CSV table of C-alpha atoms in Angstrom, one decimal:
chain,number,residue,atom,x,y,z
A,1,UNK,CA,101.2,75.1,134.7
A,2,UNK,CA,99.0,78.2,134.4
A,3,UNK,CA,96.6,78.6,131.5
A,4,UNK,CA,96.1,81.9,129.7
A,5,UNK,CA,93.3,82.9,127.3
A,6,UNK,CA,94.2,85.6,124.9
A,7,UNK,CA,92.0,87.6,122.4
A,8,UNK,CA,93.7,88.6,119.2
A,9,UNK,CA,93.3,91.0,116.3
A,10,UNK,CA,95.2,90.5,113.1
A,11,UNK,CA,95.3,91.6,109.5
A,12,UNK,CA,95.8,88.4,107.5
A,13,UNK,CA,97.1,90.1,104.3
A,14,UNK,CA,100.7,88.9,104.6
A,15,UNK,CA,100.2,85.7,106.5
A,16,UNK,CA,99.7,82.1,105.3
A,17,UNK,CA,96.8,81.8,107.7
A,18,UNK,CA,96.6,80.9,111.4
A,19,UNK,CA,98.1,77.4,111.4
A,20,UNK,CA,101.8,76.9,112.1
A,21,UNK,CA,103.6,75.2,109.1
A,22,UNK,CA,106.9,73.4,109.0
A,23,UNK,CA,108.2,75.2,106.0
A,24,UNK,CA,107.5,78.8,106.9
A,25,UNK,CA,107.3,81.0,109.9
A,26,UNK,CA,104.8,83.3,108.3
A,27,UNK,CA,101.7,82.2,110.1
A,28,UNK,CA,99.9,83.8,113.0
A,29,UNK,CA,100.4,80.8,115.2
A,30,UNK,CA,104.0,80.6,114.3
A,31,UNK,CA,104.7,84.2,115.1
A,32,UNK,CA,102.9,83.9,118.5
A,33,UNK,CA,104.6,80.7,119.5
A,34,UNK,CA,108.1,82.1,118.6
A,35,UNK,CA,107.4,85.2,120.7
A,36,UNK,CA,105.9,83.3,123.7
A,37,UNK,CA,108.8,80.8,123.6
A,38,UNK,CA,111.2,83.7,123.8
A,39,UNK,CA,109.2,85.3,126.6
A,40,UNK,CA,108.8,82.2,128.8
A,41,UNK,CA,112.2,80.7,128.0
A,42,UNK,CA,110.9,77.3,127.1
A,43,UNK,CA,108.8,75.9,124.2
A,44,UNK,CA,105.2,77.2,124.3
A,45,UNK,CA,102.4,75.9,122.1
A,46,UNK,CA,99.4,77.9,121.5
A,47,UNK,CA,95.9,76.6,120.6
A,48,UNK,CA,93.5,78.7,118.5
A,49,UNK,CA,89.8,78.5,118.5
A,50,UNK,CA,90.2,77.3,114.9
A,51,UNK,CA,92.2,78.0,111.8
A,52,UNK,CA,91.8,81.1,109.7
A,53,UNK,CA,92.9,80.8,106.1
A,54,UNK,CA,95.6,82.8,104.4
A,55,UNK,CA,94.5,86.4,104.0
A,56,UNK,CA,91.6,86.2,106.4
A,57,UNK,CA,91.5,88.8,109.2
A,58,UNK,CA,90.4,88.5,112.8
A,59,UNK,CA,88.9,91.1,115.2
A,60,UNK,CA,88.4,88.7,118.0
A,61,UNK,CA,90.3,85.4,117.6
A,62,UNK,CA,90.7,83.5,120.8
A,63,UNK,CA,93.7,81.3,121.7
A,64,UNK,CA,95.2,79.8,124.9
A,65,UNK,CA,98.5,78.5,126.1
A,66,UNK,CA,100.0,76.8,129.1
A,67,UNK,CA,103.1,78.2,130.7
A,68,UNK,CA,105.2,78.2,133.9
A,69,UNK,CA,105.6,81.9,134.5
A,70,UNK,CA,105.3,84.5,137.2
A,71,UNK,CA,104.3,87.1,134.8
A,72,UNK,CA,100.8,88.7,135.3
A,73,UNK,CA,98.3,88.7,132.5
A,74,UNK,CA,98.9,92.4,132.1
A,75,UNK,CA,102.7,92.0,131.8
A,76,UNK,CA,102.1,89.3,129.2
A,77,UNK,CA,99.8,91.6,127.2
A,78,UNK,CA,102.3,94.5,127.3
A,79,UNK,CA,105.3,92.2,126.4
A,80,UNK,CA,103.5,90.7,123.4
A,81,UNK,CA,102.2,94.0,122.0
A,82,UNK,CA,105.6,95.5,122.4
A,83,UNK,CA,107.3,92.8,120.2
A,84,UNK,CA,104.5,91.7,117.8
A,85,UNK,CA,104.4,93.2,114.3
A,86,UNK,CA,101.9,96.0,113.8
A,87,UNK,CA,99.5,93.7,112.0
A,88,UNK,CA,98.9,91.5,115.1
A,89,UNK,CA,97.7,92.8,118.4
A,90,UNK,CA,96.7,91.2,121.7
A,91,UNK,CA,93.4,92.7,123.0
A,92,UNK,CA,93.3,90.9,126.3
A,93,UNK,CA,95.1,88.2,128.4
A,94,UNK,CA,93.2,86.4,131.2
A,95,UNK,CA,94.2,83.5,133.4
A,96,UNK,CA,91.7,80.7,133.1
A,97,UNK,CA,91.1,77.3,134.6
A,98,UNK,CA,93.5,74.5,133.6
A,99,UNK,CA,90.8,72.8,131.7
A,100,UNK,CA,89.9,75.7,129.3
A,101,UNK,CA,90.6,74.7,125.7
A,102,UNK,CA,90.1,77.4,123.1
A,103,UNK,CA,89.0,75.0,120.4
A,104,UNK,CA,87.1,72.3,122.2
A,105,UNK,CA,85.1,74.7,124.3
A,106,UNK,CA,83.8,76.9,121.5
A,107,UNK,CA,80.0,77.4,121.8
A,108,UNK,CA,79.7,79.7,118.8
A,109,UNK,CA,81.5,82.0,116.4
A,110,UNK,CA,80.6,85.1,114.3
A,111,UNK,CA,82.2,85.9,111.0
A,112,UNK,CA,81.6,89.0,108.9
A,113,UNK,CA,82.2,89.1,105.1
A,114,UNK,CA,82.4,92.7,103.7
A,115,UNK,CA,81.5,93.5,100.1
A,116,UNK,CA,82.0,97.1,98.9
A,117,UNK,CA,80.0,98.1,95.8
A,118,UNK,CA,82.1,100.5,93.9
A,119,UNK,CA,82.9,101.3,90.3
A,120,UNK,CA,86.3,102.7,91.2
A,121,UNK,CA,89.1,101.3,93.4
A,122,UNK,CA,88.6,101.7,97.1
A,123,UNK,CA,91.8,102.9,98.7
A,124,UNK,CA,91.1,102.6,102.4
A,125,UNK,CA,89.4,99.3,102.5
A,126,UNK,CA,91.3,97.6,99.7
A,127,UNK,CA,92.8,95.1,102.1
A,128,UNK,CA,89.7,94.5,104.2
A,129,UNK,CA,86.8,94.0,101.8
A,130,UNK,CA,85.8,92.4,98.5
A,131,UNK,CA,85.0,95.0,95.8
A,132,UNK,CA,82.3,94.6,93.3
A,133,UNK,CA,81.0,96.8,90.5
A,134,UNK,CA,77.6,95.3,90.1
A,135,UNK,CA,74.6,96.2,92.3
A,136,UNK,CA,73.1,93.5,94.5
A,137,UNK,CA,69.5,92.6,95.4
A,138,UNK,CA,69.7,92.6,99.2
A,139,UNK,CA,66.2,91.3,99.7
A,140,UNK,CA,66.8,88.3,97.4
A,141,UNK,CA,70.0,87.5,99.3
A,142,UNK,CA,68.2,87.7,102.6
A,143,UNK,CA,65.5,85.3,101.4
A,144,UNK,CA,68.2,82.9,100.2
A,145,UNK,CA,70.1,83.2,103.5
A,146,UNK,CA,67.0,81.9,105.4
A,147,UNK,CA,67.5,78.5,103.8
A,148,UNK,CA,71.0,78.3,105.3
A,149,UNK,CA,69.9,79.2,108.9
A,150,UNK,CA,69.3,76.1,111.1
A,151,UNK,CA,70.9,72.7,111.4
A,152,UNK,CA,72.0,71.3,108.0
A,153,UNK,CA,74.6,69.2,106.4
A,154,UNK,CA,76.8,71.8,104.8
A,155,UNK,CA,78.8,69.4,102.7
A,156,UNK,CA,78.0,71.4,99.5
A,157,UNK,CA,79.5,74.5,101.1
A,158,UNK,CA,83.0,73.2,102.0
A,159,UNK,CA,86.2,72.7,100.0
A,160,UNK,CA,87.2,70.0,102.5
A,161,UNK,CA,87.6,66.6,100.9
A,162,UNK,CA,88.0,64.6,104.1
A,163,UNK,CA,84.9,62.4,104.1
A,164,UNK,CA,85.0,61.1,107.6
A,165,UNK,CA,84.1,64.0,109.8
A,166,UNK,CA,80.6,65.3,110.2
A,167,UNK,CA,79.7,68.2,108.0
A,168,UNK,CA,76.5,69.0,110.0
A,169,UNK,CA,76.6,72.5,111.5
A,170,UNK,CA,74.0,74.9,113.0
A,171,UNK,CA,73.8,78.5,111.8
A,172,UNK,CA,71.9,80.6,114.3
A,173,UNK,CA,71.6,83.8,112.3
A,174,UNK,CA,72.7,85.4,109.0
A,175,UNK,CA,72.3,89.2,108.8
A,176,UNK,CA,72.8,91.0,105.5
A,177,UNK,CA,73.2,94.7,106.2
A,178,UNK,CA,73.6,97.5,103.8
A,179,UNK,CA,75.6,100.5,105.1
A,180,UNK,CA,76.2,103.7,103.3
A,181,UNK,CA,78.3,105.9,105.5
A,182,UNK,CA,81.7,105.7,107.1
A,183,UNK,CA,84.4,108.2,107.3
A,184,UNK,CA,86.6,106.4,104.9
A,185,UNK,CA,84.3,105.9,102.0
A,186,UNK,CA,82.5,108.3,99.6
A,187,UNK,CA,78.8,108.2,99.9
A,188,UNK,CA,76.8,107.9,96.6
A,189,UNK,CA,79.9,106.3,95.0
A,190,UNK,CA,80.6,103.5,97.3
A,191,UNK,CA,78.4,101.5,99.7
A,192,UNK,CA,78.9,98.3,101.7
A,193,UNK,CA,77.1,95.1,102.3
A,194,UNK,CA,78.0,93.1,105.4
A,195,UNK,CA,77.2,89.4,105.6
A,196,UNK,CA,77.3,88.5,109.3
A,197,UNK,CA,77.1,84.7,110.1
A,198,UNK,CA,76.7,83.3,113.6
A,199,UNK,CA,76.9,79.6,114.2
A,200,UNK,CA,78.2,76.8,116.3
A,201,UNK,CA,81.1,76.1,113.9
A,202,UNK,CA,82.0,76.5,110.3
A,203,UNK,CA,83.7,74.1,107.8
A,204,UNK,CA,86.7,74.8,105.7
A,205,UNK,CA,85.8,77.7,103.3
A,206,UNK,CA,82.2,77.5,104.3
A,207,UNK,CA,81.6,81.2,105.0
A,208,UNK,CA,83.2,82.2,101.7
A,209,UNK,CA,81.3,79.6,99.7
A,210,UNK,CA,78.0,80.7,101.3
A,211,UNK,CA,78.8,84.3,100.6
A,212,UNK,CA,79.7,83.5,97.0
A,213,UNK,CA,76.4,81.7,96.6
A,214,UNK,CA,74.4,84.5,98.1
A,215,UNK,CA,76.2,87.0,95.8
A,216,UNK,CA,75.0,85.0,92.8
A,217,UNK,CA,71.5,85.3,94.1
A,218,UNK,CA,72.1,89.0,94.6
A,219,UNK,CA,73.2,89.3,91.0
A,220,UNK,CA,70.0,87.4,89.9
A,221,UNK,CA,72.1,84.5,88.5
A,222,UNK,CA,70.3,82.2,90.9
A,223,UNK,CA,66.9,82.1,92.6
A,224,UNK,CA,66.8,82.2,96.4
A,225,UNK,CA,65.1,78.7,96.4
A,226,UNK,CA,68.1,77.1,94.7
A,227,UNK,CA,70.0,77.3,98.0
A,228,UNK,CA,67.7,74.6,99.5
A,229,UNK,CA,68.5,72.4,96.5
A,230,UNK,CA,72.2,73.0,96.8
A,231,UNK,CA,72.1,72.0,100.5
A,232,UNK,CA,70.1,68.8,99.7
A,233,UNK,CA,72.5,67.8,96.9
A,234,UNK,CA,75.6,67.8,99.1
A,235,UNK,CA,77.7,68.6,96.0
A,236,UNK,CA,80.3,71.4,96.1
A,237,UNK,CA,80.0,72.0,92.4
A,238,UNK,CA,76.4,73.1,92.8
A,239,UNK,CA,77.2,75.9,95.2
A,240,UNK,CA,78.6,79.3,94.3
A,241,UNK,CA,82.2,80.5,93.9
A,242,UNK,CA,84.7,80.9,96.7
A,243,UNK,CA,85.0,84.6,97.3
A,244,UNK,CA,88.4,86.2,98.1
A,245,UNK,CA,89.8,85.8,101.6
A,246,UNK,CA,90.5,89.5,102.2
A,247,UNK,CA,86.8,90.2,102.7
A,248,UNK,CA,86.5,87.8,105.6
A,249,UNK,CA,86.9,88.7,109.3
A,250,UNK,CA,86.5,86.4,112.3
A,251,UNK,CA,84.6,88.8,114.6
A,252,UNK,CA,84.0,86.8,117.8
A,253,UNK,CA,84.3,83.5,119.5
A,254,UNK,CA,81.9,82.5,122.2
A,255,UNK,CA,82.4,80.1,125.1
B,1,UNK,CA,92.7,122.8,75.4
B,2,UNK,CA,90.1,120.8,77.3
B,3,UNK,CA,90.0,121.2,81.1
B,4,UNK,CA,89.3,118.1,83.3
B,5,UNK,CA,88.3,118.1,87.0
B,6,UNK,CA,89.1,115.0,88.9
B,7,UNK,CA,88.2,113.8,92.4
B,8,UNK,CA,90.8,111.6,94.1
B,9,UNK,CA,91.3,109.3,97.0
B,10,UNK,CA,94.6,108.4,98.4
B,11,UNK,CA,96.4,106.9,101.4
B,12,UNK,CA,99.2,109.2,102.2
B,13,UNK,CA,101.3,106.7,104.2
B,14,UNK,CA,104.1,106.2,101.7
B,15,UNK,CA,104.0,109.7,100.0
B,16,UNK,CA,105.9,112.9,100.8
B,17,UNK,CA,102.6,114.7,100.4
B,18,UNK,CA,100.7,116.2,97.5
B,19,UNK,CA,103.2,118.6,96.1
B,20,UNK,CA,105.7,117.6,93.3
B,21,UNK,CA,109.3,117.9,94.4
B,22,UNK,CA,112.4,118.1,92.3
B,23,UNK,CA,114.3,115.5,94.3
B,24,UNK,CA,111.7,112.7,94.5
B,25,UNK,CA,108.9,111.2,92.4
B,26,UNK,CA,107.2,110.0,95.5
B,27,UNK,CA,104.5,112.7,95.8
B,28,UNK,CA,100.8,112.4,94.7
B,29,UNK,CA,101.1,115.2,92.2
B,30,UNK,CA,104.3,113.7,90.8
B,31,UNK,CA,102.7,110.3,90.3
B,32,UNK,CA,99.6,111.8,88.6
B,33,UNK,CA,101.6,114.1,86.3
B,34,UNK,CA,103.9,111.3,85.2
B,35,UNK,CA,100.9,109.1,84.4
B,36,UNK,CA,99.0,111.9,82.6
B,37,UNK,CA,102.0,112.9,80.6
B,38,UNK,CA,102.4,109.3,79.5
B,39,UNK,CA,98.6,109.1,78.7
B,40,UNK,CA,98.5,112.4,76.7
B,41,UNK,CA,101.9,112.1,75.1
B,42,UNK,CA,103.0,115.6,76.1
B,43,UNK,CA,103.8,117.3,79.4
B,44,UNK,CA,100.8,117.7,81.7
B,45,UNK,CA,100.6,119.7,84.8
B,46,UNK,CA,98.0,119.1,87.4
B,47,UNK,CA,96.7,121.7,89.9
B,48,UNK,CA,95.4,120.5,93.3
B,49,UNK,CA,92.9,122.3,95.5
B,50,UNK,CA,95.8,122.6,97.9
B,51,UNK,CA,98.7,120.6,99.3
B,52,UNK,CA,98.3,117.8,101.7
B,53,UNK,CA,101.3,117.1,103.9
B,54,UNK,CA,103.3,113.9,104.0
B,55,UNK,CA,101.3,111.1,105.5
B,56,UNK,CA,97.9,112.9,105.2
B,57,UNK,CA,95.1,111.0,103.4
B,58,UNK,CA,92.4,112.2,101.1
B,59,UNK,CA,88.9,110.9,100.5
B,60,UNK,CA,87.8,113.7,98.2
B,61,UNK,CA,90.8,115.7,97.0
B,62,UNK,CA,90.1,117.7,93.8
B,63,UNK,CA,92.5,118.6,91.0
B,64,UNK,CA,92.3,119.8,87.4
B,65,UNK,CA,94.5,119.6,84.3
B,66,UNK,CA,94.4,121.0,80.8
B,67,UNK,CA,95.1,118.6,77.9
B,68,UNK,CA,94.7,118.2,74.2
B,69,UNK,CA,93.0,114.8,73.9
B,70,UNK,CA,90.1,113.0,72.3
B,71,UNK,CA,89.7,110.7,75.3
B,72,UNK,CA,86.3,110.9,77.1
B,73,UNK,CA,86.3,111.5,80.9
B,74,UNK,CA,85.3,107.9,81.4
B,75,UNK,CA,88.3,106.7,79.3
B,76,UNK,CA,90.6,108.9,81.4
B,77,UNK,CA,89.2,107.6,84.6
B,78,UNK,CA,89.6,103.9,83.5
B,79,UNK,CA,93.1,104.5,82.2
B,80,UNK,CA,94.2,106.3,85.4
B,81,UNK,CA,92.8,103.7,87.7
B,82,UNK,CA,94.4,100.9,85.7
B,83,UNK,CA,97.9,102.3,86.0
B,84,UNK,CA,97.8,104.1,89.4
B,85,UNK,CA,99.2,102.3,92.4
B,86,UNK,CA,96.5,100.8,94.7
B,87,UNK,CA,96.9,103.6,97.3
B,88,UNK,CA,95.7,106.3,94.8
B,89,UNK,CA,92.3,106.1,93.1
B,90,UNK,CA,90.3,108.4,90.8
B,91,UNK,CA,86.7,108.7,91.8
B,92,UNK,CA,85.4,110.8,89.0
B,93,UNK,CA,86.6,112.8,85.9
B,94,UNK,CA,84.5,115.5,84.5
B,95,UNK,CA,85.1,118.0,81.7
B,96,UNK,CA,84.7,121.6,83.0
B,97,UNK,CA,84.9,125.1,81.6
B,98,UNK,CA,88.3,126.4,80.6
B,99,UNK,CA,88.3,128.8,83.5
B,100,UNK,CA,87.8,126.3,86.3
B,101,UNK,CA,90.8,126.3,88.7
B,102,UNK,CA,90.8,123.8,91.5
B,103,UNK,CA,92.7,126.0,93.9
B,104,UNK,CA,91.5,129.5,93.1
B,105,UNK,CA,87.9,128.5,92.9
B,106,UNK,CA,87.7,126.7,96.3
B,107,UNK,CA,84.7,127.8,98.4
B,108,UNK,CA,85.2,125.5,101.3
B,109,UNK,CA,86.9,122.3,102.5
B,110,UNK,CA,86.2,119.7,105.1
B,111,UNK,CA,88.9,117.8,107.0
B,112,UNK,CA,88.4,115.0,109.5
B,113,UNK,CA,90.9,114.1,112.2
B,114,UNK,CA,90.4,110.6,113.7
B,115,UNK,CA,91.5,109.7,117.2
B,116,UNK,CA,91.0,106.1,118.4
B,117,UNK,CA,91.0,105.6,122.1
B,118,UNK,CA,92.5,102.3,122.9
B,119,UNK,CA,94.9,100.7,125.4
B,120,UNK,CA,96.1,98.2,122.9
B,121,UNK,CA,97.3,98.5,119.3
B,122,UNK,CA,94.6,99.0,116.7
B,123,UNK,CA,95.4,96.7,113.7
B,124,UNK,CA,92.9,97.8,111.1
B,125,UNK,CA,93.1,101.6,111.6
B,126,UNK,CA,96.8,101.8,112.4
B,127,UNK,CA,97.5,103.8,109.3
B,128,UNK,CA,94.4,105.9,109.3
B,129,UNK,CA,94.0,107.2,112.8
B,130,UNK,CA,95.9,108.6,115.8
B,131,UNK,CA,95.8,106.2,118.8
B,132,UNK,CA,95.6,107.4,122.4
B,133,UNK,CA,95.3,105.5,125.7
B,134,UNK,CA,93.8,108.3,127.7
B,135,UNK,CA,90.1,109.1,127.8
B,136,UNK,CA,89.0,112.4,126.6
B,137,UNK,CA,86.4,114.9,127.8
B,138,UNK,CA,84.3,115.4,124.7
B,139,UNK,CA,82.1,118.2,126.2
B,140,UNK,CA,85.1,120.2,127.2
B,141,UNK,CA,86.6,119.9,123.7
B,142,UNK,CA,83.3,120.9,122.1
B,143,UNK,CA,83.2,124.0,124.3
B,144,UNK,CA,86.8,124.8,123.3
B,145,UNK,CA,86.0,124.3,119.6
B,146,UNK,CA,83.3,127.0,119.8
B,147,UNK,CA,86.1,129.6,120.2
B,148,UNK,CA,87.7,128.5,116.9
B,149,UNK,CA,84.5,128.7,114.9
B,150,UNK,CA,84.1,132.0,113.0
B,151,UNK,CA,86.5,134.4,111.3
B,152,UNK,CA,89.7,134.7,113.1
B,153,UNK,CA,93.4,135.3,112.6
B,154,UNK,CA,94.8,131.8,113.0
B,155,UNK,CA,98.4,132.8,113.2
B,156,UNK,CA,98.9,130.9,116.5
B,157,UNK,CA,97.6,127.7,114.7
B,158,UNK,CA,100.1,127.4,111.8
B,159,UNK,CA,103.6,126.3,111.4
B,160,UNK,CA,104.1,128.6,108.5
B,161,UNK,CA,106.7,131.2,109.0
B,162,UNK,CA,106.0,133.3,106.0
B,163,UNK,CA,104.8,136.6,107.5
B,164,UNK,CA,103.3,138.3,104.4
B,165,UNK,CA,100.2,136.3,103.6
B,166,UNK,CA,97.0,136.7,105.5
B,167,UNK,CA,96.4,134.2,108.2
B,168,UNK,CA,92.7,135.1,108.6
B,169,UNK,CA,90.4,132.2,107.9
B,170,UNK,CA,86.8,131.4,108.5
B,171,UNK,CA,85.7,128.1,110.1
B,172,UNK,CA,82.1,127.4,109.6
B,173,UNK,CA,81.7,124.4,111.8
B,174,UNK,CA,83.6,122.0,114.0
B,175,UNK,CA,81.9,118.8,115.0
B,176,UNK,CA,83.4,116.5,117.6
B,177,UNK,CA,81.7,113.1,117.3
B,178,UNK,CA,82.2,110.0,119.4
B,179,UNK,CA,81.5,106.7,117.7
B,180,UNK,CA,81.7,103.3,119.3
B,181,UNK,CA,80.8,100.8,116.6
B,182,UNK,CA,82.3,99.8,113.4
B,183,UNK,CA,83.0,96.3,112.0
B,184,UNK,CA,86.7,96.7,112.3
B,185,UNK,CA,87.1,97.7,115.9
B,186,UNK,CA,86.2,96.0,119.2
B,187,UNK,CA,83.5,97.7,121.2
B,188,UNK,CA,84.2,98.4,124.8
B,189,UNK,CA,87.9,98.2,124.2
B,190,UNK,CA,88.2,100.8,121.4
B,191,UNK,CA,86.2,103.9,120.5
B,192,UNK,CA,86.8,106.7,118.2
B,193,UNK,CA,86.5,110.5,118.3
B,194,UNK,CA,86.2,112.3,115.0
B,195,UNK,CA,87.0,116.0,114.7
B,196,UNK,CA,85.3,117.4,111.6
B,197,UNK,CA,86.3,120.9,110.5
B,198,UNK,CA,84.6,122.8,107.7
B,199,UNK,CA,86.0,126.2,106.6
B,200,UNK,CA,86.9,128.4,103.7
B,201,UNK,CA,90.6,127.5,103.9
B,202,UNK,CA,93.2,126.1,106.3
B,203,UNK,CA,96.7,127.2,106.9
B,204,UNK,CA,99.8,125.0,106.9
B,205,UNK,CA,99.4,122.4,109.8
B,206,UNK,CA,96.3,124.3,111.1
B,207,UNK,CA,94.0,121.3,111.4
B,208,UNK,CA,96.6,119.3,113.2
B,209,UNK,CA,97.5,122.1,115.6
B,210,UNK,CA,93.8,122.9,116.4
B,211,UNK,CA,93.3,119.2,117.1
B,212,UNK,CA,96.4,119.0,119.3
B,213,UNK,CA,95.1,122.0,121.2
B,214,UNK,CA,91.6,120.5,121.6
B,215,UNK,CA,93.1,117.2,122.8
B,216,UNK,CA,94.9,119.0,125.6
B,217,UNK,CA,91.6,120.4,126.6
B,218,UNK,CA,90.1,116.9,126.4
B,219,UNK,CA,92.9,115.7,128.7
B,220,UNK,CA,92.2,118.6,131.2
B,221,UNK,CA,95.6,120.0,130.6
B,222,UNK,CA,94.0,123.3,129.4
B,223,UNK,CA,90.7,125.0,130.0
B,224,UNK,CA,88.3,125.6,127.0
B,225,UNK,CA,88.6,129.4,127.5
B,226,UNK,CA,92.3,129.3,126.9
B,227,UNK,CA,91.6,128.8,123.2
B,228,UNK,CA,90.4,132.4,123.0
B,229,UNK,CA,93.6,133.6,124.5
B,230,UNK,CA,95.8,131.5,122.2
B,231,UNK,CA,93.9,133.0,119.2
B,232,UNK,CA,94.4,136.5,120.5
B,233,UNK,CA,98.1,136.0,121.2
B,234,UNK,CA,98.9,135.0,117.6
B,235,UNK,CA,101.8,132.9,119.0
B,236,UNK,CA,102.4,129.4,117.8
B,237,UNK,CA,104.1,128.4,121.1
B,238,UNK,CA,100.9,129.1,123.0
B,239,UNK,CA,98.9,126.5,121.0
B,240,UNK,CA,99.0,122.7,121.4
B,241,UNK,CA,101.1,120.1,119.8
B,242,UNK,CA,101.1,119.1,116.2
B,243,UNK,CA,99.3,115.7,116.1
B,244,UNK,CA,100.5,113.0,113.7
B,245,UNK,CA,99.7,113.3,110.0
B,246,UNK,CA,98.2,109.8,109.7
B,247,UNK,CA,95.0,110.8,111.5
B,248,UNK,CA,94.1,113.5,109.0
B,249,UNK,CA,91.9,113.1,106.0
B,250,UNK,CA,90.8,115.7,103.5
B,251,UNK,CA,87.2,114.8,103.1
B,252,UNK,CA,85.7,117.2,100.6
B,253,UNK,CA,86.4,120.3,98.6
B,254,UNK,CA,83.5,122.6,97.7
B,255,UNK,CA,83.2,125.0,94.7
């Protein structure tokens, strides 16, 4: 069996997330498996680097699948892009060693959470960013983010209720960047803050809860130092709100 | 009667352009007039700075309307944004002098045409840019664009067949800018070229035909100097192809 690694882009808006579900076909994994099964002529299972939740987007999701086929990677790429709906695209297909596993071999991931500060609706980014009317104290959020960088037990920052698995993760870097100009937004009326998280792995809802917590710091509802206390407490209720899925993008998976 | 100037954003994808039509409500002007008529309680007509074609977007379209109302500009803005569909947004409402006319008083406009160079589908910009697989010679296009800058008869660059009106326009500036990084596109796989046109007015299809002509220069199908000959000929068939509407955005209207 040959093993193929694929890099994917998708807009999560109309999907129930990455993971295949019994009751519905409307998942990214479900769409891809149905297409690959048709292409190969026998059942194909695809493994993603990890799940993305309903509504979350991906710029560089990675997955792999094993298949008996004579098709070249390029033929697979063209076939898939021809049949996939326009909100899913294959960026690359590469044949890899039999042992490559897109989830078990992950070394790191980068997520971006986009917040657009605007007092009016934002037509062009309405599906790809979280909109806020209030202004945000970027310096305070950067200070708060420093407490999250490093190796910590992130139990307070996950919605997962399974108690058995480790909730220790390492965050290598958090960048909070203010940008004011793009072609699709009006300067002086709308600006954007990007929260870029790189780490060795992220728990269920972790990026969205971290961002929700940092936003509360940016709104001066919390002090930056409280983040350390939240981490120490290990209690979900101490952390901030879960921000909407549509602002989150899986940027890159590293191996 | 009070006179209100409004600045608008819209995604043109599902509209038959700006201009109200008898047969369909699905125009930007039609949507706005229906809403304002409901808001004011009597028939309201809205005047745009100019038409935009079916599928063309706007980041800073300007319009004005006269109405007998006690509502403040801010109340109008909030009312409109509450009821408008999510692909139309009002950025600002300002009361202006009785004599302000959003079409007759235009001093200049800026349009942007976005081309994304990619060999694979582009999920996030699929509605807002024209996608091309081929690489483009930006320097040759910049050289060709110089022939278009200035005051010329742009008869060869319009689809309009009405022979009576002047087809002389002045283009102040054309910028052709290559950008490689945004959060919603993969570097090394996808880059973008923006064609930014500023002028005192543009004829029907003029920006899209100029861009189509410049792209043929960028693909080395034409030489930059040919642009001067096309202008001189005044013949539409000598100019390049009309590029798709979805790549075009009305950026700004100046008064």
